[in-house]
Coordinates of C-alpha atoms and ligand atoms in Angstrom, one line a residue:
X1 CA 29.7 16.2 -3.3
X2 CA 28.6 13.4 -5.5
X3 CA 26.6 10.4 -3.3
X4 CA 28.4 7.4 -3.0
X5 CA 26.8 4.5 -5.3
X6 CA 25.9 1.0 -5.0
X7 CA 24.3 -1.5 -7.1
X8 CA 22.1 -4.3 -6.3
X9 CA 19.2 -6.4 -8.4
X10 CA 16.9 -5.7 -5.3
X11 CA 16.7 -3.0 -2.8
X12 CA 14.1 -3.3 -0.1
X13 CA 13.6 -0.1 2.4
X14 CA 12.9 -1.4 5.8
X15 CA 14.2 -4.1 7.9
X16 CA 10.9 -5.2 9.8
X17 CA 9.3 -8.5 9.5
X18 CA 7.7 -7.4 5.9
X19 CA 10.9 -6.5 4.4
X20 CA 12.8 -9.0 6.0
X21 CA 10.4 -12.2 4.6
X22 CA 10.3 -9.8 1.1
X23 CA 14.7 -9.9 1.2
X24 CA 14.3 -13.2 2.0
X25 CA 12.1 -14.0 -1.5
X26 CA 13.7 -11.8 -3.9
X27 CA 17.0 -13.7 -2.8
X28 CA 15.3 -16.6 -3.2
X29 CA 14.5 -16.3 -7.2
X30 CA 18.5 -15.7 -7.4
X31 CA 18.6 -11.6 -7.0
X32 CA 21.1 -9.6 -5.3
X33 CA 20.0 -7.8 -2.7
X34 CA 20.7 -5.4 -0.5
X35 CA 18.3 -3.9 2.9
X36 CA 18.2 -0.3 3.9
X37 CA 17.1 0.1 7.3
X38 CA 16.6 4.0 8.6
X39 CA 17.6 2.6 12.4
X40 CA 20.6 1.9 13.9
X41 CA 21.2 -1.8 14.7
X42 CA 20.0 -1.3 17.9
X43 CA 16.6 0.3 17.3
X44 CA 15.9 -1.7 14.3
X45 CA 13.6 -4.2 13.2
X46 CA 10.4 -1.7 13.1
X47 CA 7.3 -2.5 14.6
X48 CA 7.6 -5.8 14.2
X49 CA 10.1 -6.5 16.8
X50 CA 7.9 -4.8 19.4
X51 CA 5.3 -6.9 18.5
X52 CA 3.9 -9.1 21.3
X53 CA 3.8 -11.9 18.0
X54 CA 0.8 -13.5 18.9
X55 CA -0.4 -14.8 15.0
X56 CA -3.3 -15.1 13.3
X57 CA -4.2 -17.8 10.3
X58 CA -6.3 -20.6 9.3
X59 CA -6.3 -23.8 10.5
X60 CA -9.2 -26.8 11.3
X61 CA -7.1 -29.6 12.7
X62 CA -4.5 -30.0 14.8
X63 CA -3.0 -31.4 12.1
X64 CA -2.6 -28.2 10.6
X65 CA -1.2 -26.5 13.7
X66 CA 1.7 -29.1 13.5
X67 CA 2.7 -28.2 10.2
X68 CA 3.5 -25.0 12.6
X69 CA 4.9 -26.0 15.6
X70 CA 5.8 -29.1 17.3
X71 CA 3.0 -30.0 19.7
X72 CA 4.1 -33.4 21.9
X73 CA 1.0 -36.5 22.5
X74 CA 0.4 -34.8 25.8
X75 CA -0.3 -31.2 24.5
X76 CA -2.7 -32.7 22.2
X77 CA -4.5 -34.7 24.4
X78 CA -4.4 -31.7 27.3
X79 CA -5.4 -29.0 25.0
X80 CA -9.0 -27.6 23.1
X81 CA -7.0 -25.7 20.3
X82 CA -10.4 -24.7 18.7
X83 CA -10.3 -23.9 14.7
X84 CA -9.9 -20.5 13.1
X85 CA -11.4 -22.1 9.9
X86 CA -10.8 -19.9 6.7
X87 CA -14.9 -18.9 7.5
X88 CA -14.2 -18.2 10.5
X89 CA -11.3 -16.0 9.5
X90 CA -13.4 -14.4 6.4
X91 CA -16.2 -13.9 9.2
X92 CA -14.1 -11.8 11.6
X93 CA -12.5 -9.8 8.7
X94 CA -15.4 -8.5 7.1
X95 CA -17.4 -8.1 10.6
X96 CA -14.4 -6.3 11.8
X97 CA -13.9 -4.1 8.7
X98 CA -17.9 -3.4 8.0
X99 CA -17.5 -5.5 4.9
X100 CA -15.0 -2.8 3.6
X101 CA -11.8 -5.0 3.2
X102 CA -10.3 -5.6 -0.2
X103 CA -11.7 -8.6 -1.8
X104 CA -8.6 -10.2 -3.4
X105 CA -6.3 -9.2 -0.6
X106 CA -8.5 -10.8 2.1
X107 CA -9.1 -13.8 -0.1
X108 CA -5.2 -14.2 -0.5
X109 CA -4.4 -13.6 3.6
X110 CA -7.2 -15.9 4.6
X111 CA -6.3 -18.4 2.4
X112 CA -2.9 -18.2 2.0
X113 CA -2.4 -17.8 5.9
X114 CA -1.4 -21.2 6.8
X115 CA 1.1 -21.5 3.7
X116 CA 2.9 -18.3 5.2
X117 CA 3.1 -19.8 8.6
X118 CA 5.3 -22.9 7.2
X119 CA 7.3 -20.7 5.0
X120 CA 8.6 -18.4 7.5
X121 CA 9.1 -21.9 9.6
X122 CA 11.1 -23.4 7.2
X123 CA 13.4 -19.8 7.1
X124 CA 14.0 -20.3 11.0
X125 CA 11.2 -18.6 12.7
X126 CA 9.7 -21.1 16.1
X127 CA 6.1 -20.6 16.8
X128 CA 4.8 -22.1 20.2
X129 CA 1.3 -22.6 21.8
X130 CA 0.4 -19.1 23.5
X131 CA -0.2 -20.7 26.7
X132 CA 0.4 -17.0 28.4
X133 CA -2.1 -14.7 26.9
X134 CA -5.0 -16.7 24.9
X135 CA -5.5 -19.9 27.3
X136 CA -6.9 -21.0 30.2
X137 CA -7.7 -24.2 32.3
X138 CA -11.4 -25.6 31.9
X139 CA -11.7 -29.0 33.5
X140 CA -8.7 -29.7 33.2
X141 CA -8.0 -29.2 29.5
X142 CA -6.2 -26.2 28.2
X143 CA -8.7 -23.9 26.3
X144 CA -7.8 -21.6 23.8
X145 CA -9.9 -18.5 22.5
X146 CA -9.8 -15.8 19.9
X147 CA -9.2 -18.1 17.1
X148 CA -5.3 -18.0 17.5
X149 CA -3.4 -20.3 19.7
X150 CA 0.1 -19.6 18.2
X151 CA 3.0 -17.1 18.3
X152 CA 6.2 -16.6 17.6
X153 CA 8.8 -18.0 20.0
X154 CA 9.9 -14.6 21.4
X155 CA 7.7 -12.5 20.8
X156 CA 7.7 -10.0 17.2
X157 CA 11.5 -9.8 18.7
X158 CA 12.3 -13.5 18.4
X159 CA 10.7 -13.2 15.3
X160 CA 12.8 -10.5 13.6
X161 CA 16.0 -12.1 15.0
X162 CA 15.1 -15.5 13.5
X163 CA 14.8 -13.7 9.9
X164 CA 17.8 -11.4 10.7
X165 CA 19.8 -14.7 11.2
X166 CA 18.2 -16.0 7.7
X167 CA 19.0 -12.7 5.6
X168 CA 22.6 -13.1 6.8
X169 CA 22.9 -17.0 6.2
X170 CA 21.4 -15.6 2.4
X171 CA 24.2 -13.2 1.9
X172 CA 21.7 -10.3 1.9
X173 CA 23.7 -6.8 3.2
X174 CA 21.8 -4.5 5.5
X175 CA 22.9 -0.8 5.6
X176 CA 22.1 0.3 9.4
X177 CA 21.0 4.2 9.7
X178 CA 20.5 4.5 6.4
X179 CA 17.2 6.1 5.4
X180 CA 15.7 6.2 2.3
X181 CA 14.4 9.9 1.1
X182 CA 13.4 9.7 -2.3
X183 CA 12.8 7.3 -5.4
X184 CA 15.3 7.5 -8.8
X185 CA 13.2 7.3 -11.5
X186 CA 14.6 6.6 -15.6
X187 CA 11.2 7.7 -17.3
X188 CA 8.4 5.8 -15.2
X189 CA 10.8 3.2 -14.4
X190 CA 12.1 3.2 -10.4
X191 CA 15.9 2.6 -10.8
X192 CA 16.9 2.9 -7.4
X193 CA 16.8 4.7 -3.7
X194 CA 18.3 7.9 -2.7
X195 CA 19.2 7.9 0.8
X196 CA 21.5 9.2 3.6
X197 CA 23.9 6.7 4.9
X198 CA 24.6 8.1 8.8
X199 CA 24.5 11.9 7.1
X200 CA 25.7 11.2 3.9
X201 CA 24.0 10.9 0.7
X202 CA 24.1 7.3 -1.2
X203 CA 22.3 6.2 -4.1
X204 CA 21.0 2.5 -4.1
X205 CA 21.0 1.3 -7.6
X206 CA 18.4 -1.5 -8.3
X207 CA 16.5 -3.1 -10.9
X208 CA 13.8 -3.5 -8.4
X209 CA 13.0 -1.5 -5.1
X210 CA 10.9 -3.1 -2.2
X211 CA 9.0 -0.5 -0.2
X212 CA 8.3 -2.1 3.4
X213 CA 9.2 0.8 5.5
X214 CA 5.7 0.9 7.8
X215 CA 3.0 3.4 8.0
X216 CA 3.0 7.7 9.2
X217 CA 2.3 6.1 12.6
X218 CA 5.3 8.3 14.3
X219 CA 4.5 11.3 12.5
X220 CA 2.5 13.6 14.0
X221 CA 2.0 16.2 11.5
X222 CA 0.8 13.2 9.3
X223 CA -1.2 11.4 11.6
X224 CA -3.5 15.1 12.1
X225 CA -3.2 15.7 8.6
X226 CA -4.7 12.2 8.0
X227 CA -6.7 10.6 10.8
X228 CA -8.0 13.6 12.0
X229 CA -7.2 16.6 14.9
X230 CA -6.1 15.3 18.4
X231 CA -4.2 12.3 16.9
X232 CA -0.5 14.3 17.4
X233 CA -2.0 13.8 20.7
X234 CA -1.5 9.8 20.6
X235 CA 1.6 8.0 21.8
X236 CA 3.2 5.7 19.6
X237 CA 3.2 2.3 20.8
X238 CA 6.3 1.3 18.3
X239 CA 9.2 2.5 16.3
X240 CA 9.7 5.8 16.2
X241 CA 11.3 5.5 12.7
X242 CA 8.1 4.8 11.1
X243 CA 7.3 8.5 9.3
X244 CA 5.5 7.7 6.5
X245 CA 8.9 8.0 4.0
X246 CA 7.8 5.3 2.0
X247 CA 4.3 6.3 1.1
X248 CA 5.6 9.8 0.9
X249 CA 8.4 8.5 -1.9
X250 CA 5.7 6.3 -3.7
X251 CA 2.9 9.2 -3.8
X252 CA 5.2 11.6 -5.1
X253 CA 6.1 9.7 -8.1
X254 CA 2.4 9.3 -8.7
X255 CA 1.5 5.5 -7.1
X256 CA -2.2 4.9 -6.0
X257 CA -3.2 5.9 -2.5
X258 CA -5.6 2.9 -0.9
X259 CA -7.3 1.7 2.1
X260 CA -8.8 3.3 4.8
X261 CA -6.3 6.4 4.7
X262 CA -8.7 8.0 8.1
X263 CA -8.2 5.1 10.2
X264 CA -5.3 3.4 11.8
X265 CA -5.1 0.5 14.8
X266 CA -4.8 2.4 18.4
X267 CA -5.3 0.6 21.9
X268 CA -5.5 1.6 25.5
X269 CA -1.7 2.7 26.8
X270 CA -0.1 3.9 29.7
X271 CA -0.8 7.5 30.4
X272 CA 2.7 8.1 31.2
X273 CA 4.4 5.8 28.4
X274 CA 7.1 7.5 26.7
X275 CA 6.6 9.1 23.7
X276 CA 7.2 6.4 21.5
X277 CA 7.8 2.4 22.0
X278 CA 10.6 1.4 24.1
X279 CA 12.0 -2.0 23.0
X280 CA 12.7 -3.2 26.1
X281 CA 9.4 -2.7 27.3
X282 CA 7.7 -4.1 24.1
X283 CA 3.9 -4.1 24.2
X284 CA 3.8 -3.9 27.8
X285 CA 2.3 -0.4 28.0
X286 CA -0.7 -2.1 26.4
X287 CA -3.7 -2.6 29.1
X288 CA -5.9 -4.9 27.4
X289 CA -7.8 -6.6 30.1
X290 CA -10.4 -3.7 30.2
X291 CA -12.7 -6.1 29.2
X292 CA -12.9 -7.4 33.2
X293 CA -13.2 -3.7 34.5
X294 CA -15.0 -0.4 33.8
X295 CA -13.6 2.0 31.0
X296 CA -14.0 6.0 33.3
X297 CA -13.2 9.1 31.6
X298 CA -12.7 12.5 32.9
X299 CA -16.4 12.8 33.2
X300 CA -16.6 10.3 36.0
X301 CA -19.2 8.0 32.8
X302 CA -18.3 4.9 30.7
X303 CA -18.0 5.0 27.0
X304 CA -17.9 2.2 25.0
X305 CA -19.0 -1.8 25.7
X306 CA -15.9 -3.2 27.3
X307 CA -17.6 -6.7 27.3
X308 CA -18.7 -6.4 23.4
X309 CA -16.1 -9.1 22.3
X310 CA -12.6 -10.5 23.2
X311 CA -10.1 -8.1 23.2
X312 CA -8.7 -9.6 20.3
X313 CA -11.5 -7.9 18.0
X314 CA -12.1 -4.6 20.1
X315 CA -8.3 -3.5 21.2
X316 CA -7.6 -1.8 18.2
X317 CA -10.5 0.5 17.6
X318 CA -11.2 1.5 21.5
X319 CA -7.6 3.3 21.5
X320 CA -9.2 5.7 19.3
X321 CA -12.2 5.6 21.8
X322 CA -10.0 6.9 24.6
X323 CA -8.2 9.6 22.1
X324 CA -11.4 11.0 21.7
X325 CA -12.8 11.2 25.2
X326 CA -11.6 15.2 27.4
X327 CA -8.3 15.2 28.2
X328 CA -7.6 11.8 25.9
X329 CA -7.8 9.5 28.8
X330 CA -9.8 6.8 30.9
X331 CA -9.1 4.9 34.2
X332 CA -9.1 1.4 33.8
X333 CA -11.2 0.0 36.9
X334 CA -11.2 -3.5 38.3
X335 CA -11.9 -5.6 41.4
X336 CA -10.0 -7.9 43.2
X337 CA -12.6 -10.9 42.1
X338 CA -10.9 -10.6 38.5
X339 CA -7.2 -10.0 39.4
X340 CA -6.2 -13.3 38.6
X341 CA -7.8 -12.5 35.0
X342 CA -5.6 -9.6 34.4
X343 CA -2.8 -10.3 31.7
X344 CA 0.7 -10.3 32.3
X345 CA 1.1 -6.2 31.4
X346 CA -0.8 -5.4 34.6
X347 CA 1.9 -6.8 36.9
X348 CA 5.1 -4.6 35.1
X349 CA 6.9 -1.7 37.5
X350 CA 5.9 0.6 35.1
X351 CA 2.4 1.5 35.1
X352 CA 0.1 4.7 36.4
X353 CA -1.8 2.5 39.3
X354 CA -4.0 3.4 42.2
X355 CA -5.8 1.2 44.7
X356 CA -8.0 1.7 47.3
X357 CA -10.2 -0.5 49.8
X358 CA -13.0 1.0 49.1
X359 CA -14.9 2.7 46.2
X360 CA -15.2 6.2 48.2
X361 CA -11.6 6.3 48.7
X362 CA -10.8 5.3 45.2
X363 CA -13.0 7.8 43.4
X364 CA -10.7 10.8 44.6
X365 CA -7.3 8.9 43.5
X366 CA -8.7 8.9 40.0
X367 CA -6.6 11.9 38.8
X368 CA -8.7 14.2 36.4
X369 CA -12.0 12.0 37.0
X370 CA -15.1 13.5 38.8
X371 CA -15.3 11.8 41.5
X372 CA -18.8 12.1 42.5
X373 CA -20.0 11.0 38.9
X374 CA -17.9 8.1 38.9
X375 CA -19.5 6.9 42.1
X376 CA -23.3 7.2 40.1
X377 CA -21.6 5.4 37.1
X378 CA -20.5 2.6 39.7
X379 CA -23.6 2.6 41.1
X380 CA -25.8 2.1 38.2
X381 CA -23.6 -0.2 36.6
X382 CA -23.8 -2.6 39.8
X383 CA -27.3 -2.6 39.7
X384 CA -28.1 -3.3 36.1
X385 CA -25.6 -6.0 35.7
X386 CA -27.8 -9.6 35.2
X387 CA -27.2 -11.7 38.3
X388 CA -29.0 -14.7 36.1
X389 CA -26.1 -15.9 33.3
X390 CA -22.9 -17.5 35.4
X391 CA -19.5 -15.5 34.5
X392 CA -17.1 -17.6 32.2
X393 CA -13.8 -15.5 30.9
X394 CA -13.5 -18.3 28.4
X395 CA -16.1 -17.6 26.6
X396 CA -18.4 -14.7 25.1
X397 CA -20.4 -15.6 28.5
X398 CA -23.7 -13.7 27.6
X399 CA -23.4 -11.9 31.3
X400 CA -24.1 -8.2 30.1
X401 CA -26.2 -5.5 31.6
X402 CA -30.2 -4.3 31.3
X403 CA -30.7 -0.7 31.2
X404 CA -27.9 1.4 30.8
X405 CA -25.7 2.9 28.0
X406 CA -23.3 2.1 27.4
X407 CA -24.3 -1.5 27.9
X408 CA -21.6 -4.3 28.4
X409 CA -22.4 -7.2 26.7
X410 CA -20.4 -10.2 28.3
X411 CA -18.2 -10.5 31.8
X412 CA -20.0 -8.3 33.0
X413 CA -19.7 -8.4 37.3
X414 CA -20.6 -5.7 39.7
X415 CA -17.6 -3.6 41.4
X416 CA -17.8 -4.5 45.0
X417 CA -15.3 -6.4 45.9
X418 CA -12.2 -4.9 47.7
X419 CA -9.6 -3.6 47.1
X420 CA -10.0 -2.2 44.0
X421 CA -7.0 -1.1 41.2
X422 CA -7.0 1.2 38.8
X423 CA -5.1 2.4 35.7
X424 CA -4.7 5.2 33.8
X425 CA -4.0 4.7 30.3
X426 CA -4.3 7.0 26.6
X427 CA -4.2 6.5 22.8
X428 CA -1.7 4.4 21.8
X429 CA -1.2 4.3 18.2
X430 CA -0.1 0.8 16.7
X431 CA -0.2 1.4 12.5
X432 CA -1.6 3.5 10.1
X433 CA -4.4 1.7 7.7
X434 CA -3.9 3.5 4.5
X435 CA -1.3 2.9 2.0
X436 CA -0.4 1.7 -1.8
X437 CA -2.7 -0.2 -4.1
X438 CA -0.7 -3.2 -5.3
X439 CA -0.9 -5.4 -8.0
X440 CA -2.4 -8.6 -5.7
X441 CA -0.7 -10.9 -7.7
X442 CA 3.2 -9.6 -7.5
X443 CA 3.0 -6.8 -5.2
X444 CA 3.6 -4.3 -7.6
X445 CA 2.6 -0.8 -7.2
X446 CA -0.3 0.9 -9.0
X447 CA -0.2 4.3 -10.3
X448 CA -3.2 6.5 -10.3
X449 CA -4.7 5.2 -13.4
X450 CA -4.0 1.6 -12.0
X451 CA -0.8 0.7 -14.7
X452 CA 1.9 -0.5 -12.5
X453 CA 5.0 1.3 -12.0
X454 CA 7.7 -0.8 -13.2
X455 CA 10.4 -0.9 -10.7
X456 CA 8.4 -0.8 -7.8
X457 CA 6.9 -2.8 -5.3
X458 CA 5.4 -2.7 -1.5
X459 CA 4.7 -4.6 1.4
X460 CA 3.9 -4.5 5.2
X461 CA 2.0 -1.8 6.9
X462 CA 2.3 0.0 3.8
X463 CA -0.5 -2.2 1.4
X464 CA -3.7 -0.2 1.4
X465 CA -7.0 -1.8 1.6
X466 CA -6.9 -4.6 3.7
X467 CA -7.7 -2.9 7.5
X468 CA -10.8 -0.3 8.0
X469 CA -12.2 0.8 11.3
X470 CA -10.7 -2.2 12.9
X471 CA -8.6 -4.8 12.9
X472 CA -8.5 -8.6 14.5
X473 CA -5.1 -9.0 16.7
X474 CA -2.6 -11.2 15.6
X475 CA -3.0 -10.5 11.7
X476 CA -0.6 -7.8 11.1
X477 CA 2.5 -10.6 11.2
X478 CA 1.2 -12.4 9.0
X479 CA -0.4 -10.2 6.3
X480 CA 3.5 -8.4 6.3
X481 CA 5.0 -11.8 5.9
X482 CA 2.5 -12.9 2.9
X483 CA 2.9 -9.8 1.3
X484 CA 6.6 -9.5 1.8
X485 CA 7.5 -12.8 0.1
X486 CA 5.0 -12.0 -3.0
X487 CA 6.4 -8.8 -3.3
X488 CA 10.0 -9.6 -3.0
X489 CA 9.7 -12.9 -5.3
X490 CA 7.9 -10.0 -7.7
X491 CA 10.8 -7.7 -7.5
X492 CA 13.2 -10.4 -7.6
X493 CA 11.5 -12.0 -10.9
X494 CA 10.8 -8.6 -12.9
X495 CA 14.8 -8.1 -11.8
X496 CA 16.2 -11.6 -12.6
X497 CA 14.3 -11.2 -15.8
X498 CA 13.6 -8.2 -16.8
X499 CA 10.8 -8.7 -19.8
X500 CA 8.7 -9.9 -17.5
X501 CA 7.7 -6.1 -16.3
Ligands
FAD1 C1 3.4 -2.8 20.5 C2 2.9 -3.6 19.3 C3 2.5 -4.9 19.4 C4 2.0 -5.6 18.3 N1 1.7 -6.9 18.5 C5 1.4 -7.6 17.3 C6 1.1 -9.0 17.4 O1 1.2 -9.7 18.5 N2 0.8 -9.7 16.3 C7 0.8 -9.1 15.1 O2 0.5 -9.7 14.0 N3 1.0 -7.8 14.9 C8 1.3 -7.0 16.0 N4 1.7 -5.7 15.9 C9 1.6 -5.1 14.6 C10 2.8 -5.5 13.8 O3 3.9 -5.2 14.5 C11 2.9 -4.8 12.5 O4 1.7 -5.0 11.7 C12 4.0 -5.3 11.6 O5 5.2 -5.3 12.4 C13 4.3 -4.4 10.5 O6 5.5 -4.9 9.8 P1 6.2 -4.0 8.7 O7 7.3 -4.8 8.3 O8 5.2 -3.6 7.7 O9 6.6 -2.7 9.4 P2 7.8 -2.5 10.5 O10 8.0 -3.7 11.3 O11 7.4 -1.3 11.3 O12 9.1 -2.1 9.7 C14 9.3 -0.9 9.1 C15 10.7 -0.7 8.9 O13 11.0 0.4 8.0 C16 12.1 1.1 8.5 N5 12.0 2.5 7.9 C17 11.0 3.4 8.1 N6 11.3 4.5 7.3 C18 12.4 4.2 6.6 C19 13.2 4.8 5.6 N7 12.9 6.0 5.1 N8 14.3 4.2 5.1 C20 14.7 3.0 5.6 N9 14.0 2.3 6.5 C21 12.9 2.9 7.0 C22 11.9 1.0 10.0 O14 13.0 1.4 10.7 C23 11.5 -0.5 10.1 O15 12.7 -1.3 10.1 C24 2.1 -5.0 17.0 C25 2.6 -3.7 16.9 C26 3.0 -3.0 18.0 C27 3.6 -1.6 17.8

């Protein structure tokens, strides 16, 4: 049977916030263009629409923030928005990626950050102070932390339906279950997508084609091949459409791999989550308030500093922690003195929970934990906590421990106060860090001897080099919506006028 054909200046695989802002651009420089998306309409949107959209960029005045959102007299005056200065945001990308993260590619999210935020406002997308998750009262002002008080009205699902609303006011098409499988190729030059349309084969004919179709996160032959054994063992927080296809496609024609191809973002998740992300529960699986409690794994101990940071700059890389531990799990342990700290995931129906009213009857609920060596762990922990440095949530309080190891380095309270909860949580795995090399200033792909590959271009999850060991919260928006609009207005130039590739 021959496929069916279509023919468009710009095709762009992947309907997630990357592609979306990329459509968005390519239409923009006066391109058809057309949006393969391998989900039905239901399921699609990709990670980004289970994204809690919480969004990190640079800003030093309030001033700034309202070229984001509209913040009344009274918010002003009530609020301590803090900065997330373009050091401060340099600072936390190269601590958190040990220095490793592409130079130009940093330079250009850092500093083109803010710029993105007012672009994808002026396509339709409302940000609002994130009074829920990165706030709280001190004397009577609002205080935010973390370096990001804004996100997306909605949540990465608001997010994706503002843009959806945009691509359709731009006469954009979007082909629903259709996945892409392979690139056409005229010579070197990328002509076009072969994919299946609901079970039958189309071929998408473009001048230009826009890989933004996510990571290998959901595929767990790649993720052991990749990041190592025991990640097929991981649950996937998000999509479950997200199998690598695109880098696959791009490699096989001979494009640059890039980036921290071993590591990926992973966090603390429910132990009984399904398999992959459920979109009506959204991020809620997540349990990121471990910095409050104890981390316990099967052998009764602690494992990592839960108090070395904010959650915002551990999350991602302590996932991996728990992967790693017997049985790839830990208890999450608290006491009722912080219950009122605990974010709003800790109060869903549907979480693995146990409590108790006191420690000795809590130990043995701990499924799979030695009881008798999580008692000791409690035990030392209590007594080397300092007494001396007053607890404050809303800041890096300096209230860490003398003597043991691990140590916990801030918020750090002794476990005596009943009744204590627990939960049980595993490897959830967010993205996958390595990906293409592009061309950092039209987003077009690299080959393996670093000529671009005309035709092609890449955004999203799938742009190697900017994440490695770790990743601050909040940036993978934004980073998918700069490099979607450079790469679409690439692929939507090199198309509208072709000389210029
Ligand atoms: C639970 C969770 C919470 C998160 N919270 C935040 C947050 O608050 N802030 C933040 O900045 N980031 C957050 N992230 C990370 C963020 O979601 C991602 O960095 C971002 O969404 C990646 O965007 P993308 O467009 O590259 O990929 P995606 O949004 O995953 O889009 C990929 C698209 O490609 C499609 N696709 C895949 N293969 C094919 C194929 N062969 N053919 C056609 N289509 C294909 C998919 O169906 C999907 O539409 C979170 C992620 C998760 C999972």
């Amino acid at each position: 049977m021959n496929p069916a054909r279509e023919q468009y200046d710009v095709v762009v695989v992947g309907k997630g916030n990357a592609a979306l802002c990329a459509a968005l651009a390519a239409r923009d420089t006066g391109a058809s263009v057309a949006m393969l998306e391998a989900a039905p309409p239901d399921e699609s949107g990709g990670n980004s629409r289970f994204a809690g959209g919480v969004m990190r960029f640079a800003y030093a005045t309030v001033d700034d923030l309202k070229r984001v959102t509209d913040l009344t007299d009274a918010e002003i005056a009530d609020s301590d928005f803090g900065t997330n200065t373009t050091d401060e945001f340099f600072d936390d990308l190269f601590r958190l990626t040990s220095f490793r993260t592409d130079a130009v590619l940093s330079e250009m999210l850092v500093t083109k950050s803010l710029d993105i935020m007012v672009w994808l406002r002026a396509k339709g997308v409302k940000f609002v102070p994130n009074f829920g998750r990165q706030s709280a009262l001190v004397n009577g002002k609002r205080r935010f932390f973390g370096r990001m008080p804004i996100e997306a009205s909605g949540g990465g699902a608001g997010l994706v339906q503002s843009l959806d609303k945009a691509v359709a006011a731009a006469g954009i098409r979007v082909f629903h279950s259709t996945r892409a499988k392979s690139l056409l190729q005229d010579g070197d030059r990328v002509v076009g997508v072969q994919a299946s349309a609901s079970g039958k084969p189309v071929e998408f004919i473009a001048k230009s084609v826009v890989l933004a179709c996510g990571g290998f996160e959901a595929n767990p032959e790649m993720r052991a091949r990749y990041l190592g054994p025991g990640w097929e063992l991981a649950k996937v927080r998000g999509t479950r459409f997200n199998q690598g296809d695109g880098i696959r496609m791009a490699l096989d024609i001979g494009a640059a791999p890039y980036g921290n191809w071993s590591g990926c973002h992973a966090t603390g998740w429910d132990l009984n989550a399904p398999e992959f992300g459920d979109v009506s529960v959204g991020d809620q699986f997540q349990k990121h308030s471990y910095i409050f409690g104890l981390l316990i794994n099967a052998n009764g101990k602690r494992f990592v500093d839960e108090g070395a940071d904010f959650h915002s700059f551990t999350y991602a890389k302590y996932g991996g922690a728990v992967l790693k531990q017997p049985g790839q799990f830990a208890w999450q342990v608290f006491d009722s003195k912080v219950t009122k700290l605990l974010r709003s995931e800790y109060r869903i129906r549907m979480m693995t929970k146990v409590s108790a009213n006191t420690l000795e009857e809590l130990a043995p609920k701990l499924e799979g934990v030695d009881p008798k060596a999580f008692m000791e762990t409690v035990r030392g922990f209590n007594a080397a906590v300092r007494s001396d440095v007053a607890f404050d949530h809303t800041v890096k309080d300096g209230r860490g421990t003398t003597g043991i190891d691990p140590p916990k380095s801030n918020w750090a309270q002794a476990l005596d106060t009943p009744p204590f909860d627990a939960y049980a949580t595993t490897c959830g795995i967010t993205f996958t860090f390595g990906g293409l090399r592009i061309d950092p200033s039209n987003g077009q792909v690299l080959d393996v001897t670093l000529a671009p590959i005309p035709g092609l271009f890449c955004a999203g999850e799938m742009v190697g080099g900017l994440f490695y060991f770790n990743y601050p919260s909040g940036t993978g928006l934004v980073s998918g919506a700069l490099f979607g609009r450079l790469a679409g207005t690439g692929a939507g130039r090199a198309a509208t006028d072709e000389a210029q590739v």
